Short mmCIF file of C-alpha atoms in Angstrom, two decimals:
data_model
loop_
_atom_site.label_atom_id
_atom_site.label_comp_id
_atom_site.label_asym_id
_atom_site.label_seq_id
_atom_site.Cartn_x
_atom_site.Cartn_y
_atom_site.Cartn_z
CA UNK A 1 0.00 0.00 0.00
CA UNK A 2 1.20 3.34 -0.90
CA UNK A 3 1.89 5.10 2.54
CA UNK A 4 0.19 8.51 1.57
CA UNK A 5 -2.60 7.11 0.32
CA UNK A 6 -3.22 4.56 3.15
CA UNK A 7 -5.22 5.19 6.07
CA UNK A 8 -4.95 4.42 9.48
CA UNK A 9 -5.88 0.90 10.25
CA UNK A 10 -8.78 1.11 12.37
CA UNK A 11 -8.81 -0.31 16.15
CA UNK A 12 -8.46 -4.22 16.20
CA UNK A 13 -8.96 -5.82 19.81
CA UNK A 14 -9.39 -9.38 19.77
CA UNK A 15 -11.77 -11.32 22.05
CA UNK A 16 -8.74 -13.06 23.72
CA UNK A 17 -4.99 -12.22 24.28
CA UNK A 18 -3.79 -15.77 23.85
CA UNK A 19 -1.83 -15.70 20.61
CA UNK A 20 -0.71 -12.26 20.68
CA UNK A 21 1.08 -12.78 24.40
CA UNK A 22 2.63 -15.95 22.52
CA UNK A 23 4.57 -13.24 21.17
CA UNK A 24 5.97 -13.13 24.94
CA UNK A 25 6.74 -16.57 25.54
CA UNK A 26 5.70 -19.77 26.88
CA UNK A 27 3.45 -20.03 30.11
CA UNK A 28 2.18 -16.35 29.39
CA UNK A 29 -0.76 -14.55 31.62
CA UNK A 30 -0.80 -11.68 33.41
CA UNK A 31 2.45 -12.05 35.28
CA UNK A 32 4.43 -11.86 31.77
CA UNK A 33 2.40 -8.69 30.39
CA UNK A 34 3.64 -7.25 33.74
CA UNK A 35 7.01 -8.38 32.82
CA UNK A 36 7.04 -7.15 29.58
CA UNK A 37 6.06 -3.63 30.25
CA UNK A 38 8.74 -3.88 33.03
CA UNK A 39 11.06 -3.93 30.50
CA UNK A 40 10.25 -0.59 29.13
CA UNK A 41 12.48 2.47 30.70
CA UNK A 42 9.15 4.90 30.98
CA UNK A 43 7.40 2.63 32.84
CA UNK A 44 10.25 1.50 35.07
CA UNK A 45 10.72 4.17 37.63
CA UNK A 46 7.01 3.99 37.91
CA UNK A 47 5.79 1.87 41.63
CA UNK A 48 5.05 -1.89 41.37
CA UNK A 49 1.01 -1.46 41.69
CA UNK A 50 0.96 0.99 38.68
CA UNK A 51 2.58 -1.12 36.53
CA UNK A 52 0.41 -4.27 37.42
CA UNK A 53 -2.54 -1.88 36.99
CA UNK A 54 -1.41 -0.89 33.54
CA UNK A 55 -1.31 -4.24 32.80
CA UNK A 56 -4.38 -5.14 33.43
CA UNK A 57 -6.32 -2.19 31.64
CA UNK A 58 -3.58 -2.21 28.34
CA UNK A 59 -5.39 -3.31 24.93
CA UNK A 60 -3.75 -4.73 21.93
CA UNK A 61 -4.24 -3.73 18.11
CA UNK A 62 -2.53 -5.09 15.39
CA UNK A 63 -1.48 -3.30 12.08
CA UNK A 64 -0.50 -4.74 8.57
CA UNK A 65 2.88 -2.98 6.60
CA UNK A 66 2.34 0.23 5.34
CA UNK A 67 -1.10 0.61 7.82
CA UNK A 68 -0.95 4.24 9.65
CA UNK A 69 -0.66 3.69 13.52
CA UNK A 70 -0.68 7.77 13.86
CA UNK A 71 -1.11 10.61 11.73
CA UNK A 72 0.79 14.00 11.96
CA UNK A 73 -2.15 16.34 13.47
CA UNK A 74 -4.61 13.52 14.70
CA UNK A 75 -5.66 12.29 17.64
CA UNK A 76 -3.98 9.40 19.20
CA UNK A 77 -5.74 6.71 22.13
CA UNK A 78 -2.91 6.74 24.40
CA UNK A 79 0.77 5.41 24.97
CA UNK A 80 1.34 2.75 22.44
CA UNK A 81 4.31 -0.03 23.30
CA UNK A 82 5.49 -2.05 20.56
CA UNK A 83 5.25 -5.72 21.55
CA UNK A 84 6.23 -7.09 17.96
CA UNK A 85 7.61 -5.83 14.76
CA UNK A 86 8.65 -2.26 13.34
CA UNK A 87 7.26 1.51 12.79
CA UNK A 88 8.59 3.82 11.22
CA UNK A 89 8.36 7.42 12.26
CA UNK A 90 8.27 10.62 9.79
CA UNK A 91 7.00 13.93 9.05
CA UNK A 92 4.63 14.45 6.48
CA UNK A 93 5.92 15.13 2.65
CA UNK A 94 4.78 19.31 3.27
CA UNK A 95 5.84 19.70 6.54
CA UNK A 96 8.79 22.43 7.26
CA UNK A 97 10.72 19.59 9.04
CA UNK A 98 10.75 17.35 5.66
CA UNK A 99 14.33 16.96 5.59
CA UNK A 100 14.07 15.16 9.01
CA UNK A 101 15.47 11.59 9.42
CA UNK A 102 13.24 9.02 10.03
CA UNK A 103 13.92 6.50 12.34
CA UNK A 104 12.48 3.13 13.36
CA UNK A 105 10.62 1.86 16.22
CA UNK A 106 11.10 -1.76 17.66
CA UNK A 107 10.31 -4.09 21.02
CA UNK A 108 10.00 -2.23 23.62
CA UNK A 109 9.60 1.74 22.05
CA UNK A 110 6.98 3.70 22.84
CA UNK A 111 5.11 6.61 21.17
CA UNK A 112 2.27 8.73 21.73
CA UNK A 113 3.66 10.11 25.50
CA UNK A 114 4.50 12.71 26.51
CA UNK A 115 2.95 15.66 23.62
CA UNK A 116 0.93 18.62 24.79
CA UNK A 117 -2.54 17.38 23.19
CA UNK A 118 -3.68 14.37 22.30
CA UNK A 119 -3.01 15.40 18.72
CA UNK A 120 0.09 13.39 17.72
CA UNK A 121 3.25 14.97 16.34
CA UNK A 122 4.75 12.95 13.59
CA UNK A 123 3.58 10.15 10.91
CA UNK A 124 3.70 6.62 12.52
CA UNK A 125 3.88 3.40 9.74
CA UNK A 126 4.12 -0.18 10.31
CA UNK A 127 7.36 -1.74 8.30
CA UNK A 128 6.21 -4.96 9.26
CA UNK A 129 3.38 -7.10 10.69
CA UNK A 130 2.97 -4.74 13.98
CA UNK A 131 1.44 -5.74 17.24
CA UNK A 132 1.08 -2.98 19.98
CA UNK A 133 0.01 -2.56 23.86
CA UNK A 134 -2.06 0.50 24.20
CA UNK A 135 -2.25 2.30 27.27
CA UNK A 136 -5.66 3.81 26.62
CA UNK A 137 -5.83 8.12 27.56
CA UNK A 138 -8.26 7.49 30.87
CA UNK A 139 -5.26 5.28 32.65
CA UNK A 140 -2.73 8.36 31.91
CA UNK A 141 -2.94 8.96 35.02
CA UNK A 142 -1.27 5.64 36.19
CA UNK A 143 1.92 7.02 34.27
CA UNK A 144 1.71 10.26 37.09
CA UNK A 145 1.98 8.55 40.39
CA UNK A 146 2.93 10.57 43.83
CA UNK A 147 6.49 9.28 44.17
CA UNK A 148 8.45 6.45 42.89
CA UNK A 149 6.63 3.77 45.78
CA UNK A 150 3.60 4.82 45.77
CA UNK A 151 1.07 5.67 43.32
CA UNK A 152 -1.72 7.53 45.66
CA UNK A 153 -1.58 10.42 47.93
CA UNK A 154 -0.85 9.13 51.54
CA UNK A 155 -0.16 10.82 53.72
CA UNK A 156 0.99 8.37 56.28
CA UNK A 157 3.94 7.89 54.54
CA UNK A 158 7.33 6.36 56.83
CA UNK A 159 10.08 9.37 56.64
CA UNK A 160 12.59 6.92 55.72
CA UNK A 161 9.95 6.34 52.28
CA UNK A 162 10.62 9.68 51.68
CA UNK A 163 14.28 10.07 52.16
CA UNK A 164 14.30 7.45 49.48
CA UNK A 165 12.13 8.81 47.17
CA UNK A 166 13.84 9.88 43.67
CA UNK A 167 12.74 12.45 41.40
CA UNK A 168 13.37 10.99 37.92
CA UNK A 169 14.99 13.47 35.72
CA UNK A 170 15.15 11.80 32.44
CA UNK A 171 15.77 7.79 31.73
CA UNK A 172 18.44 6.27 33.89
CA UNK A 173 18.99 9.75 35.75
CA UNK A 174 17.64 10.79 39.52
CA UNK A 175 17.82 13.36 41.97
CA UNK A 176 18.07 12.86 45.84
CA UNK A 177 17.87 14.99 48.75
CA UNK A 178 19.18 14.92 52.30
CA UNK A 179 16.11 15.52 54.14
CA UNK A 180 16.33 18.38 56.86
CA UNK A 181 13.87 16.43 59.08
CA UNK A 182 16.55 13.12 58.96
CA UNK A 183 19.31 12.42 61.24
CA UNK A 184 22.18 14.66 59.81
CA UNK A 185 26.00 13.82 59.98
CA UNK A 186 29.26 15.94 59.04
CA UNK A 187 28.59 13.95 55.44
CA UNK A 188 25.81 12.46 53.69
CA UNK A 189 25.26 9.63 55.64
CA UNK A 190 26.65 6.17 53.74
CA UNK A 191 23.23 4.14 54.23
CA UNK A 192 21.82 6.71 52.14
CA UNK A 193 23.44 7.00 49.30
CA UNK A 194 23.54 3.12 49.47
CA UNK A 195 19.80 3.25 49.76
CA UNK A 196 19.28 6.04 47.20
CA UNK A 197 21.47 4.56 44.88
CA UNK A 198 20.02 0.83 44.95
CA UNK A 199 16.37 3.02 44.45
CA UNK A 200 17.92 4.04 41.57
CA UNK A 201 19.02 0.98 40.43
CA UNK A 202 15.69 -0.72 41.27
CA UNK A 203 13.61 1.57 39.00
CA UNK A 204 15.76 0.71 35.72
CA UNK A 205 15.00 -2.89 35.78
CA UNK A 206 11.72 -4.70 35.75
CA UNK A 207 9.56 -4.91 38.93
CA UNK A 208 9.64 -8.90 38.79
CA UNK A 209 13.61 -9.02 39.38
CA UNK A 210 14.59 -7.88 42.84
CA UNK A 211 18.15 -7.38 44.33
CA UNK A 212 20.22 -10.34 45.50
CA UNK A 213 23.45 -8.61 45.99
CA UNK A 214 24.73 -5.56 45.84
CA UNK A 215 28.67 -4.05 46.24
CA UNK A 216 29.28 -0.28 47.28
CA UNK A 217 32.13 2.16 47.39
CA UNK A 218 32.74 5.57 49.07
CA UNK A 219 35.16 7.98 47.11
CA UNK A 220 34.53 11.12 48.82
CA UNK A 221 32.42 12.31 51.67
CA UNK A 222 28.92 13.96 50.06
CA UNK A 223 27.79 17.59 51.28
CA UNK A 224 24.06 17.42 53.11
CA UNK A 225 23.18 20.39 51.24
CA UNK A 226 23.38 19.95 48.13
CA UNK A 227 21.17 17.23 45.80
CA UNK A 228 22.86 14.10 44.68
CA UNK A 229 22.79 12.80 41.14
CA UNK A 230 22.56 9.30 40.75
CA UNK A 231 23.21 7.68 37.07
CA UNK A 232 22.38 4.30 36.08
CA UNK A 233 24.18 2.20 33.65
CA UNK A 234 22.82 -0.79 32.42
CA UNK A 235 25.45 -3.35 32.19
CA UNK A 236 23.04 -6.41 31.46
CA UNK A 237 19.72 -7.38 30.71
CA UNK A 238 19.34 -11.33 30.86
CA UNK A 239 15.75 -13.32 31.22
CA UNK A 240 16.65 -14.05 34.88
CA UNK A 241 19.58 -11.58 35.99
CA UNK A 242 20.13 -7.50 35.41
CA UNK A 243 23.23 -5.92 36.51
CA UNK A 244 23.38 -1.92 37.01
CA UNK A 245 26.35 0.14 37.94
CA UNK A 246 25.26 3.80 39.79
CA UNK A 247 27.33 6.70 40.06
CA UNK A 248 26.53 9.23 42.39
CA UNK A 249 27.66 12.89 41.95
CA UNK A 250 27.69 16.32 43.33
CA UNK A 251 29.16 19.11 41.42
CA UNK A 252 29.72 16.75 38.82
CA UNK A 253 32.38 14.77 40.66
CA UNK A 254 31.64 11.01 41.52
CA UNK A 255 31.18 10.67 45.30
CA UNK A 256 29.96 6.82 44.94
CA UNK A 257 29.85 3.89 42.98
CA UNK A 258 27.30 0.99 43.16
CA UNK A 259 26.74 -2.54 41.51
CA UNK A 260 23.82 -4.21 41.71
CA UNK A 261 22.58 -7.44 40.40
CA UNK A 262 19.13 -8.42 40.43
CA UNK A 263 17.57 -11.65 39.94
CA UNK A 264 14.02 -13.26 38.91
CA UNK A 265 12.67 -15.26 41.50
CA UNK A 266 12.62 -18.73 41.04
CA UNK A 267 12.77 -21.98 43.06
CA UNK A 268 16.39 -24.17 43.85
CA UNK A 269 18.24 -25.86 46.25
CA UNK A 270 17.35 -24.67 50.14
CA UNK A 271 19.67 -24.62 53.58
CA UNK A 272 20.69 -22.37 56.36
CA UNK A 273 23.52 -23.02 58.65
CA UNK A 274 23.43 -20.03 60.58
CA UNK A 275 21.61 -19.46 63.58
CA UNK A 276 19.87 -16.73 64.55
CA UNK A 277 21.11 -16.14 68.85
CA UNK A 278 19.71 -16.22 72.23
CA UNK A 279 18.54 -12.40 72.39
CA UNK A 280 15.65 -10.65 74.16
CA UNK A 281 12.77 -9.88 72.32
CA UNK A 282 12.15 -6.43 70.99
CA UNK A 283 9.23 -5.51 73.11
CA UNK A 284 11.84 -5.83 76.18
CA UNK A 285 14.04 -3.79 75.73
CA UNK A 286 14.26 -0.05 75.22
CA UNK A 287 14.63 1.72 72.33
CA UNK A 288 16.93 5.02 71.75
CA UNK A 289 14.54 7.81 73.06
CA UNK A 290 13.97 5.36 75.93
CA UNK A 291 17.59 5.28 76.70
CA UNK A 292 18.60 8.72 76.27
CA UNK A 293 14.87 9.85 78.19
CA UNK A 294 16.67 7.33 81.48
CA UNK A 295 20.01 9.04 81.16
CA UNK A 296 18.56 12.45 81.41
CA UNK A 297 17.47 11.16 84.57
CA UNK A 298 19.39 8.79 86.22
CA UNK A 299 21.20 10.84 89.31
CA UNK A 300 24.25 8.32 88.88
CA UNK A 301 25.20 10.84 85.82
CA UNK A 302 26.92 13.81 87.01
CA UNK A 303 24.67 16.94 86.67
CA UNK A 304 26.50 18.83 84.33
CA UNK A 305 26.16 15.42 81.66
CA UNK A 306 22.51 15.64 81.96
CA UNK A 307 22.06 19.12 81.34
CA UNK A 308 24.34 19.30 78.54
CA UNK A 309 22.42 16.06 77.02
CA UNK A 310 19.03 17.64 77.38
CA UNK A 311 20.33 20.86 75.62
CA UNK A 312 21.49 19.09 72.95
CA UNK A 313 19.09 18.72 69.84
CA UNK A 314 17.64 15.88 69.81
CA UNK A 315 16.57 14.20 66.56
CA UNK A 316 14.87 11.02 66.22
CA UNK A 317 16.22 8.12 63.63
CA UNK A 318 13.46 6.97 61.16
CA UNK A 319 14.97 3.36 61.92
CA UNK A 320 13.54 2.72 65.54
CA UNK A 321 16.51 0.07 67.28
CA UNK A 322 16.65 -1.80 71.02
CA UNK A 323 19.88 -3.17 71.69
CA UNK A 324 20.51 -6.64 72.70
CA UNK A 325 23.62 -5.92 75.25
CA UNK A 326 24.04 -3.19 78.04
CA UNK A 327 26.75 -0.66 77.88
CA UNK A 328 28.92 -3.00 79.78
CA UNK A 329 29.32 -4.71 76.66
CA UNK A 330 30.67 -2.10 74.67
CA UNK A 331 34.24 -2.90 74.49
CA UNK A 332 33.14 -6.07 73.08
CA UNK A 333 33.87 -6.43 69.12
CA UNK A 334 30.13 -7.53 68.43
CA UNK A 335 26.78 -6.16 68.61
CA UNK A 336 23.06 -7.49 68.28
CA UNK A 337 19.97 -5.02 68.14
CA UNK A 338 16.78 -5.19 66.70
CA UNK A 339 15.40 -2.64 64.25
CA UNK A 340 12.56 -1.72 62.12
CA UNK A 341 11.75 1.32 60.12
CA UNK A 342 10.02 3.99 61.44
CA UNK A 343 6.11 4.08 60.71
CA UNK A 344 4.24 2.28 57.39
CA UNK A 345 6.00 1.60 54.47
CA UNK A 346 3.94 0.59 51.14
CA UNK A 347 3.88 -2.62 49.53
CA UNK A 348 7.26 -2.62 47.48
CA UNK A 349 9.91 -5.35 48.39
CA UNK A 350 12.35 -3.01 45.88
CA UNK A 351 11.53 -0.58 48.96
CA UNK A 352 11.76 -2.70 51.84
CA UNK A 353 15.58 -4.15 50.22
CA UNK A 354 16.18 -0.67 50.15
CA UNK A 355 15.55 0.45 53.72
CA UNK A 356 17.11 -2.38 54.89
CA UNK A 357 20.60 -1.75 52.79
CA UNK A 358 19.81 2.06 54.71
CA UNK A 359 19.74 0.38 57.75
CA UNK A 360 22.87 -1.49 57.60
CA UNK A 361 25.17 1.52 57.62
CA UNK A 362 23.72 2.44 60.76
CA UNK A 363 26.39 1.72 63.79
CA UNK A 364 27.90 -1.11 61.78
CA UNK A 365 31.25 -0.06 60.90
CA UNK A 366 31.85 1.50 64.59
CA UNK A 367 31.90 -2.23 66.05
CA UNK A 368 34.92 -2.43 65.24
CA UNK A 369 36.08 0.44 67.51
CA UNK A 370 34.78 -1.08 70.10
CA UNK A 371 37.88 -2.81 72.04
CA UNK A 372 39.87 0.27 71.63
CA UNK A 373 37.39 2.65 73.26
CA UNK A 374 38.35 4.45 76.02
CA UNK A 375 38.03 7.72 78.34
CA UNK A 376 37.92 11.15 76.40
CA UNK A 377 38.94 9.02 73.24
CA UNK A 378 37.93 11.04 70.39
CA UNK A 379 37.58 8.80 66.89
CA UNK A 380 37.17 10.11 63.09
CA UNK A 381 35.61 7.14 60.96
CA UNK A 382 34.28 7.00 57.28
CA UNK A 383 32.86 3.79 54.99
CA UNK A 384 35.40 2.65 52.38
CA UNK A 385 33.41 0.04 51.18
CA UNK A 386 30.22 -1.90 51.95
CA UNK A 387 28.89 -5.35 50.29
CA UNK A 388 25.29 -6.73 50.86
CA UNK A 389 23.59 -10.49 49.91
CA UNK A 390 20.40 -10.84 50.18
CA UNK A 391 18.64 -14.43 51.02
CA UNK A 392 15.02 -13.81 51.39
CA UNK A 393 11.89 -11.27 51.00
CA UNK A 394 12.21 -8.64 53.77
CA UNK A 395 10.02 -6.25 55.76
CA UNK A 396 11.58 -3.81 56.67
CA UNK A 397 8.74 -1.87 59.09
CA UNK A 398 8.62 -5.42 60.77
CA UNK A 399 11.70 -6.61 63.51
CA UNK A 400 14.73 -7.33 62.86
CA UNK A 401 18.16 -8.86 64.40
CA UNK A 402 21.36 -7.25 63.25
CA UNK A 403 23.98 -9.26 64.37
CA UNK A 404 27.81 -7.53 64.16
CA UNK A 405 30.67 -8.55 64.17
CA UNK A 406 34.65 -7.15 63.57
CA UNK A 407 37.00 -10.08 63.28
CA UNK A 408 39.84 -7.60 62.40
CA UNK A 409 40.84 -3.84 62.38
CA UNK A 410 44.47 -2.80 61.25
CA UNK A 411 46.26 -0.03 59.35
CA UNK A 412 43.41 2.21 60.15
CA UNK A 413 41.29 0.25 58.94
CA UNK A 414 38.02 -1.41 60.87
CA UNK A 415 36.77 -5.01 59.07
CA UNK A 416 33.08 -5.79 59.99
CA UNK A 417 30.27 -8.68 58.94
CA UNK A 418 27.12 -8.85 59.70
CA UNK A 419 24.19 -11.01 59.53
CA UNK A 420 19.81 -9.92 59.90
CA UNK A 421 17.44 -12.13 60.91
CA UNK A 422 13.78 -12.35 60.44
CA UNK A 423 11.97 -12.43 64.24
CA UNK A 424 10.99 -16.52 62.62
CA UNK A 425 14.86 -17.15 62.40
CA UNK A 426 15.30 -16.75 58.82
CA UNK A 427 18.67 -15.51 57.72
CA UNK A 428 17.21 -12.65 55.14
CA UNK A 429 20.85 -10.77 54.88
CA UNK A 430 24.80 -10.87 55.14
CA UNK A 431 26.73 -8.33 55.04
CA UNK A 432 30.35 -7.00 54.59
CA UNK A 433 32.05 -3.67 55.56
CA UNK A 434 35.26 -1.91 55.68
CA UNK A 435 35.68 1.64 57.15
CA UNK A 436 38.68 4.21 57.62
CA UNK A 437 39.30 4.39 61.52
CA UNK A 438 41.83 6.48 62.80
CA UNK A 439 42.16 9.32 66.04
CA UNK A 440 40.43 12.58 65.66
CA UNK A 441 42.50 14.87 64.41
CA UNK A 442 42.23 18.63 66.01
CA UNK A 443 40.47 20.31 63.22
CA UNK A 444 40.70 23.89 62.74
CA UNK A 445 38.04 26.79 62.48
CA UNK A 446 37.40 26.47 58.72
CA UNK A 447 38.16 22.66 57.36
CA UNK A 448 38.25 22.19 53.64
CA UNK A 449 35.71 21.05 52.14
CA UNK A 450 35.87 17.89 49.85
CA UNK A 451 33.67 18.71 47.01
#
């Protein structure tokens, strides 16, 4: 058919999916239309219920070569995905921007996003037997969800949800902030850039493949107020495994690096060696503000320490913890607490990996202070590098065990493991760390900055 005397193939939407999912693979249904669209960078960074709800209100239509799947100037019925075959996009033969290259569509491209009216912008042609999702115009508003975990307005929302929220700046390319209302540190605290960064990660891969291990490390300490860039790069894209590499940047200098691999679930070979120890249970023992509230009034403190405590601001962690030991343990090289986040956290197990990897920066590399501490002691300590594998779904707002350990600290530098268990048992996490550890130095009035 000659394309300018064609006409758009009209809307084709077949009684049944069956043979166009073959298209997808064997053992198709719901699940692997969820997939699929997972694999397309727009709807990536969008939360896990969106995309299952796009799934599940996406038509199909089907075009022969040559058939018009948009005209310049006309209407369109939504974000079209390709699923199978090519397009070909184009101005028309009068238009001022004739001499324009045309380019082609394939698996996985998307048009019909993203224009100012619903009056597309450009000629789109089938170059071969085409078969496309549709994303009809009434569900556009599953493509605008409140933040990156959550598509509705709530506003219940866990702090530590929104320190890891990203705003998505283009494909593969976030923003993050160090929220005023978080604890705050001479630096950007390491557990979140870990945690930012893996969010970033997360939302370039599909929402079926979930982090199994991750490997961090720290190149220069980050400035709390300024935003952090985080760039993805997608080093692989297999049918069970993705691997992404994150850089994270402030004044255009890389502050962090960050590999992640992710993995589809599936079923194998089971054990666990490790076992979880004889500790309290959470609900009997106190947690921080508990602590500190006791201290402020324990007359066994010299005045002058509680007063100077109680002016001190005070802000609370959005990762609530009860330690296992008293403080005549301290000198100890180990540590167990229990922790959970802070308030409700939505129904994302991309989120709950990532609070968790937030988590685990969180008093872990200090352990290995620990037998050196001693009166008026002043230390200076900073993450080098930090390695997580994780075992087994997580929930983060629900207890957990941190169990720490530092086999070895020399040359100024601290070694620590670490292992989380579920309150069942379940090993869900271990964990690897090495951190600079050295002596305060006396710092004068105006230290130079890093960045």
């Amino acid at each position: 058919m000659d394309r300018e005397e064609g006409k758009a193939a009209p809307a084709q939407r077949p009684p049944n999916l069956g043979a166009i999912l073959a298209n997808l693979g064997p053992g198709c249904h719901w699940c692997a239309v969820t997939e699929f669209l997972g694999q397309v960078p727009l709807l990536q960074c969008l939360p896990g219920s969106s995309l299952r709800r796009i799934a599940e209100a996406v038509q199909v239509k089907r075009y022969e070569p040559g058939d018009y799947v948009a005209r310049e100037g006309e209407p369109v019925d939504g974000l079209y995905i390709i699923l199978d075959g090519q397009a070909e996009v184009s101005a028309s033969a009068n238009a001022e921007e004739a001499n324009r290259p045309d380019y082609v569509l394939n698996k996985y491209d998307y048009f019909g996003y993203g224009t100012n009216s619903s009056d597309h912008q450009v000629n789109v042609v089938a170059l071969s037997k085409l078969t496309c999702f549709i994303l009809p115009n009434q569900y556009g508003y599953l493509l605008q969800p409140k933040t990156i975990w959550n598509a509705e307005e709530t506003p219940e929302h866990s702090l530590l949800e929104k320190i890891l929220h990203l705003e998505p700046l283009e494909v593969d390319i976030f923003r993050g902030f160090t929220l005023p209302e978080g604890p705050m540190f001479r630096q950007v605290f390491g557990g979140q850039l870990i945690g930012q960064a893996l969010a970033a990660a997360s939302k370039t891969v599909d929402c079926l493949k979930m982090v199994h291990s991750l490997h961090a490390i720290f190149l220069v300490a980050g400035d709390n107020n300024m935003p952090i860039i985080y760039q993805v790069h997608r080093a692989r894209d297999g049918s069970s495994f993705a691997t992404r590499k994150v850089e994270a940047k402030q004044k255009g200098l890389v502050i962090f690096t960050l590999i992640a691999s992710f993995q589809k679930e599936e079923v194998g070979f089971e054990h666990q060696a490790a076992i979880m120890p004889d500790v309290p249970p959470p609900e009997q023992l106190l947690n921080l503000e508990e602590i500190r509230e006791r201290r402020l009034t324990d007359p066994r403190f010299p005045t002058q320490y509680r007063n100077l405590a109680a002016k001190k601001k005070f802000t609370p962690w959005p990762i609530e913890m009860r330690f296992c030991e008293d403080s005549a343990s301290q000198h100890k090289p180990s540590l167990n607490y229990w922790f959970r986040a802070r308030g409700k956290l939505s129904d994302d197990q991309a989120l709950h990996r990532c609070v968790v990897a937030y988590a685990s920066d969180l008093l872990y590399s200090g352990v290995s202070l620990n037998p050196h501490r001693e009166k008026g002691l002043k230390t200076y300590s900073l993450s080098l590098d930090h390695s997580i594998w994780f075992h087994k779904p997580v929930k983060a707002d629900d207890w957990l065990l941190y169990v720490i350990e530092s086999p070895s600290a020399h040359g100024g530098r601290g070694f620590v493991t670490g292992r989380m268990f579920n309150r069942q048992g379940e090993l869900i996490m271990s964990l690897t760390q090495e951190a600079l550890i050295r002596r305060e130095k006396t710092r004068g009035p105006n230290p130079r900055p890093k960045l």
